[in-house]
mmCIF file of C-alpha atoms and ligand atoms in Angstrom:
data_model
loop_
_atom_site.group_PDB
_atom_site.id
_atom_site.type_symbol
_atom_site.label_atom_id
_atom_site.label_comp_id
_atom_site.label_asym_id
_atom_site.label_seq_id
_atom_site.Cartn_x
_atom_site.Cartn_y
_atom_site.Cartn_z
ATOM 1 C CA UNK A 1 94.014 105.589 71.929
ATOM 2 C CA UNK A 2 94.217 108.479 74.417
ATOM 3 C CA UNK A 3 92.963 110.770 71.633
ATOM 4 C CA UNK A 4 89.622 108.949 71.857
ATOM 5 C CA UNK A 5 89.159 110.004 75.486
ATOM 6 C CA UNK A 6 86.940 113.032 76.159
ATOM 7 C CA UNK A 7 87.827 113.218 79.848
ATOM 8 C CA UNK A 8 89.640 111.358 82.592
ATOM 9 C CA UNK A 9 87.321 110.672 85.530
ATOM 10 C CA UNK A 10 89.714 108.800 87.830
ATOM 11 C CA UNK A 11 93.447 109.070 87.226
ATOM 12 C CA UNK A 12 96.216 106.565 87.888
ATOM 13 C CA UNK A 13 97.289 108.202 91.154
ATOM 14 C CA UNK A 14 93.739 108.156 92.520
ATOM 15 C CA UNK A 15 93.382 104.473 91.600
ATOM 16 C CA UNK A 16 96.725 103.612 93.203
ATOM 17 C CA UNK A 17 95.955 105.301 96.512
ATOM 18 C CA UNK A 18 92.440 103.842 96.681
ATOM 19 C CA UNK A 19 93.858 100.357 96.104
ATOM 20 C CA UNK A 20 96.322 100.884 98.962
ATOM 21 C CA UNK A 21 93.410 101.772 101.233
ATOM 22 C CA UNK A 22 91.299 98.840 100.009
ATOM 23 C CA UNK A 23 94.129 96.328 100.375
ATOM 24 C CA UNK A 24 94.728 97.460 103.974
ATOM 25 C CA UNK A 25 91.040 96.835 104.746
ATOM 26 C CA UNK A 26 91.085 93.424 103.029
ATOM 27 C CA UNK A 27 94.309 92.402 104.796
ATOM 28 C CA UNK A 28 92.633 93.275 108.100
ATOM 29 C CA UNK A 29 89.412 91.406 107.237
ATOM 30 C CA UNK A 30 90.942 88.258 105.662
ATOM 31 C CA UNK A 31 94.322 87.946 107.424
ATOM 32 C CA UNK A 32 93.847 84.661 109.228
ATOM 33 C CA UNK A 33 91.252 83.208 106.908
ATOM 34 C CA UNK A 34 91.439 80.671 104.123
ATOM 35 C CA UNK A 35 90.649 83.199 101.427
ATOM 36 C CA UNK A 36 89.388 82.554 97.888
ATOM 37 C CA UNK A 37 88.899 85.287 95.314
ATOM 38 C CA UNK A 38 86.596 84.720 92.358
ATOM 39 C CA UNK A 39 86.997 87.424 89.710
ATOM 40 C CA UNK A 40 84.373 88.094 87.064
ATOM 41 C CA UNK A 41 85.934 88.158 83.575
ATOM 42 C CA UNK A 42 86.992 90.214 81.667
ATOM 43 C CA UNK A 43 86.380 93.607 83.207
ATOM 44 C CA UNK A 44 87.942 92.888 86.608
ATOM 45 C CA UNK A 45 91.326 91.697 85.271
ATOM 46 C CA UNK A 46 93.343 94.903 85.614
ATOM 47 C CA UNK A 47 91.850 95.774 89.017
ATOM 48 C CA UNK A 48 92.425 92.192 90.193
ATOM 49 C CA UNK A 49 96.050 92.090 89.030
ATOM 50 C CA UNK A 50 96.934 95.301 90.851
ATOM 51 C CA UNK A 51 94.936 94.473 93.986
ATOM 52 C CA UNK A 52 96.215 90.948 94.647
ATOM 53 C CA UNK A 53 99.828 92.118 94.414
ATOM 54 C CA UNK A 54 99.207 94.324 97.443
ATOM 55 C CA UNK A 55 98.199 91.293 99.540
ATOM 56 C CA UNK A 56 101.152 89.768 101.409
ATOM 57 C CA UNK A 57 99.685 86.310 102.118
ATOM 58 C CA UNK A 58 98.504 83.428 99.901
ATOM 59 C CA UNK A 59 95.141 83.708 98.169
ATOM 60 C CA UNK A 60 93.332 81.053 96.161
ATOM 61 C CA UNK A 61 92.266 82.621 92.890
ATOM 62 C CA UNK A 62 89.695 81.622 90.313
ATOM 63 C CA UNK A 63 87.582 83.323 87.647
ATOM 64 C CA UNK A 64 84.041 83.117 86.376
ATOM 65 C CA UNK A 65 82.863 84.343 83.006
ATOM 66 C CA UNK A 66 79.501 86.067 83.045
ATOM 67 C CA UNK A 67 77.924 88.279 80.410
ATOM 68 C CA UNK A 68 75.065 90.712 80.458
ATOM 69 C CA UNK A 69 76.272 93.307 77.991
ATOM 70 C CA UNK A 70 77.068 92.505 74.388
ATOM 71 C CA UNK A 71 78.843 94.956 72.137
ATOM 72 C CA UNK A 72 76.670 97.792 73.300
ATOM 73 C CA UNK A 73 76.540 100.271 76.147
ATOM 74 C CA UNK A 74 73.017 99.182 77.043
ATOM 75 C CA UNK A 75 71.932 96.157 79.107
ATOM 76 C CA UNK A 76 70.579 93.216 77.184
ATOM 77 C CA UNK A 77 68.481 91.602 79.874
ATOM 78 C CA UNK A 78 69.525 88.398 81.571
ATOM 79 C CA UNK A 79 72.993 87.562 82.846
ATOM 80 C CA UNK A 80 74.449 84.281 81.706
ATOM 81 C CA UNK A 81 77.293 82.286 83.280
ATOM 82 C CA UNK A 82 79.488 81.469 80.282
ATOM 83 C CA UNK A 83 82.214 79.602 82.177
ATOM 84 C CA UNK A 84 82.088 78.383 85.752
ATOM 85 C CA UNK A 85 84.884 78.643 88.367
ATOM 86 C CA UNK A 86 86.747 75.411 89.208
ATOM 87 C CA UNK A 87 87.974 75.626 92.814
ATOM 88 C CA UNK A 88 86.189 73.878 95.657
ATOM 89 C CA UNK A 89 84.800 76.735 97.772
ATOM 90 C CA UNK A 90 82.782 74.772 100.321
ATOM 91 C CA UNK A 91 83.512 76.224 103.763
ATOM 92 C CA UNK A 92 85.884 78.837 102.305
ATOM 93 C CA UNK A 93 85.783 82.616 102.661
ATOM 94 C CA UNK A 94 84.932 83.844 99.175
ATOM 95 C CA UNK A 95 85.298 87.370 97.818
ATOM 96 C CA UNK A 96 83.846 88.107 94.377
ATOM 97 C CA UNK A 97 85.595 90.856 92.427
ATOM 98 C CA UNK A 98 84.140 92.830 89.524
ATOM 99 C CA UNK A 99 84.897 96.040 87.655
ATOM 100 C CA UNK A 100 81.558 97.784 88.116
ATOM 101 C CA UNK A 101 78.159 97.149 89.632
ATOM 102 C CA UNK A 102 75.605 98.888 87.439
ATOM 103 C CA UNK A 103 72.104 97.362 87.300
ATOM 104 C CA UNK A 104 73.467 94.705 89.675
ATOM 105 C CA UNK A 105 72.313 91.841 87.453
ATOM 106 C CA UNK A 106 75.789 90.360 86.883
ATOM 107 C CA UNK A 107 76.887 90.475 90.504
ATOM 108 C CA UNK A 108 73.565 89.160 91.802
ATOM 109 C CA UNK A 109 73.586 86.258 89.347
ATOM 110 C CA UNK A 110 77.165 85.325 90.280
ATOM 111 C CA UNK A 111 76.586 85.655 94.053
ATOM 112 C CA UNK A 112 73.399 83.555 93.860
ATOM 113 C CA UNK A 113 75.301 80.905 91.950
ATOM 114 C CA UNK A 114 78.273 80.810 94.357
ATOM 115 C CA UNK A 115 75.929 80.542 97.382
ATOM 116 C CA UNK A 116 74.868 77.086 96.156
ATOM 117 C CA UNK A 117 78.389 75.794 96.841
ATOM 118 C CA UNK A 118 78.154 76.613 100.582
ATOM 119 C CA UNK A 119 81.044 79.040 101.148
ATOM 120 C CA UNK A 120 81.780 79.912 104.789
ATOM 121 C CA UNK A 121 81.364 83.599 103.935
ATOM 122 C CA UNK A 122 80.567 85.460 100.729
ATOM 123 C CA UNK A 123 81.240 89.136 100.044
ATOM 124 C CA UNK A 124 81.828 91.277 96.980
ATOM 125 C CA UNK A 125 84.284 93.971 95.995
ATOM 126 C CA UNK A 126 83.977 96.321 93.028
ATOM 127 C CA UNK A 127 86.144 99.025 91.570
ATOM 128 C CA UNK A 128 83.162 101.166 90.539
ATOM 129 C CA UNK A 129 79.595 101.588 91.731
ATOM 130 C CA UNK A 130 76.836 103.186 89.649
ATOM 131 C CA UNK A 131 73.825 103.224 91.940
ATOM 132 C CA UNK A 132 71.597 105.300 89.622
ATOM 133 C CA UNK A 133 70.746 102.308 87.409
ATOM 134 C CA UNK A 134 70.427 99.588 90.074
ATOM 135 C CA UNK A 135 67.659 97.055 89.357
ATOM 136 C CA UNK A 136 68.789 94.169 91.578
ATOM 137 C CA UNK A 137 69.100 94.179 95.332
ATOM 138 C CA UNK A 138 72.866 93.876 95.648
ATOM 139 C CA UNK A 139 75.303 95.969 97.675
ATOM 140 C CA UNK A 140 79.047 95.219 97.513
ATOM 141 C CA UNK A 141 80.794 95.274 100.902
ATOM 142 C CA UNK A 142 83.884 96.866 99.331
ATOM 143 C CA UNK A 143 83.750 99.600 96.698
ATOM 144 C CA UNK A 144 86.430 102.019 95.461
ATOM 145 C CA UNK A 145 84.634 104.794 93.555
ATOM 146 C CA UNK A 146 81.099 105.929 92.749
ATOM 147 C CA UNK A 147 80.404 106.959 89.151
ATOM 148 C CA UNK A 148 77.498 108.742 87.475
ATOM 149 C CA UNK A 149 75.448 107.820 84.423
ATOM 150 C CA UNK A 150 78.197 108.185 81.821
ATOM 151 C CA UNK A 151 79.538 104.969 80.258
ATOM 152 C CA UNK A 152 83.175 104.636 81.313
ATOM 153 C CA UNK A 153 86.194 102.795 79.905
ATOM 154 C CA UNK A 154 89.727 101.942 80.950
ATOM 155 C CA UNK A 155 91.488 100.083 83.756
ATOM 156 C CA UNK A 156 89.765 96.892 82.600
ATOM 157 C CA UNK A 157 86.458 98.338 81.440
ATOM 158 C CA UNK A 158 85.739 98.139 77.739
ATOM 159 C CA UNK A 159 83.625 99.569 75.006
ATOM 160 C CA UNK A 160 83.147 97.022 72.202
ATOM 161 C CA UNK A 161 85.963 94.954 73.745
ATOM 162 C CA UNK A 162 88.438 97.813 73.412
ATOM 163 C CA UNK A 163 90.058 100.371 75.732
ATOM 164 C CA UNK A 164 90.571 97.918 78.639
ATOM 165 C CA UNK A 165 94.272 98.787 78.568
ATOM 166 C CA UNK A 166 93.855 102.491 79.297
ATOM 167 C CA UNK A 167 95.635 103.036 82.645
ATOM 168 C CA UNK A 168 92.904 105.371 83.963
ATOM 169 C CA UNK A 169 89.087 105.516 83.947
ATOM 170 C CA UNK A 170 87.565 107.915 81.486
ATOM 171 C CA UNK A 171 84.757 108.746 79.118
ATOM 172 C CA UNK A 172 85.160 108.409 75.356
ATOM 173 C CA UNK A 173 84.401 111.108 72.824
ATOM 174 C CA UNK A 174 80.839 110.695 71.519
ATOM 175 C CA UNK A 175 81.987 109.746 68.010
ATOM 176 C CA UNK A 176 83.994 106.788 69.421
ATOM 177 C CA UNK A 177 80.871 105.152 70.889
ATOM 178 C CA UNK A 178 79.356 104.739 67.453
ATOM 179 C CA UNK A 179 82.340 103.389 65.556
HETATM 180 P P1 LIG B 201 75.338 95.041 85.632
HETATM 181 O O1 LIG B 201 75.046 93.592 85.465
HETATM 182 O O2 LIG B 201 74.316 95.908 84.965
HETATM 183 O O3 LIG B 201 75.602 95.467 87.048
HETATM 184 O O4 LIG B 201 76.614 95.349 84.795
HETATM 185 C C1 LIG B 201 77.812 94.943 85.156
HETATM 186 C C2 LIG B 201 78.687 94.671 83.958
HETATM 187 O O5 LIG B 201 78.418 95.523 82.844
HETATM 188 C C3 LIG B 201 80.076 94.988 84.406
HETATM 189 O O6 LIG B 201 80.726 93.810 84.821
HETATM 190 C C4 LIG B 201 80.701 95.601 83.185
HETATM 191 O O7 LIG B 201 81.399 94.597 82.463
HETATM 192 C C5 LIG B 201 79.572 96.133 82.331
HETATM 193 N N1 LIG B 201 79.436 97.604 82.464
HETATM 194 C C6 LIG B 201 78.483 98.292 83.130
HETATM 195 N N2 LIG B 201 78.670 99.624 83.050
HETATM 196 C C7 LIG B 201 79.778 99.785 82.310
HETATM 197 C C8 LIG B 201 80.523 100.951 81.882
HETATM 198 O O8 LIG B 201 80.220 102.125 82.164
HETATM 199 N N3 LIG B 201 81.627 100.687 81.119
HETATM 200 C C9 LIG B 201 82.031 99.433 80.782
HETATM 201 N N4 LIG B 201 81.387 98.330 81.175
HETATM 202 C C10 LIG B 201 80.275 98.504 81.933
HETATM 203 MG MG1 LIG B 202 81.948 92.662 83.435
#
């Protein structure tokens, strides 16, 4: 699998130290609050798993399944909620977690949906931010790294549902994007 990678953009050590920094900020901000995390499937899974294990107090955790991209590197228009979260979030402090905010369509759709359930507070946290392609007015409160235009894979992010299990974030060789 690593032979398919043209270059590593963010290595495991960089991810680890950024997550330490982020968890310290989140611990400070959510310490005495009744905190619920809603993670957007599937891209956020690896980030989520590593992040929540750095939090030393109980968190309520749920997931939502939303899709904008199919098996392509290009957006396909509207975001759809494929499976809703189940926890009662009324009057709770909710943090939405995703792998990357690109056009912003996914995050905006999910945040708009969650707002209807009257959370006490609602913020978002992403591993990656690509501001160059933003179409929707959405700005995550917590963000680990900025990336450029290149389509990236690894650490949860996929191409054609593969490469999520790479332990770093990288760019594939051109020939791999057309397989
Ligand atoms: P948005 O709705 O355009 O902001 O796109 C967000 C979703 O598209 C993310 O949750 C990712 O699943 C996917 N996505 C966007 N850019 C990339 C990328 O470079 N690699 C892998 N997935 C991506
Ligand atoms: Mg996603």
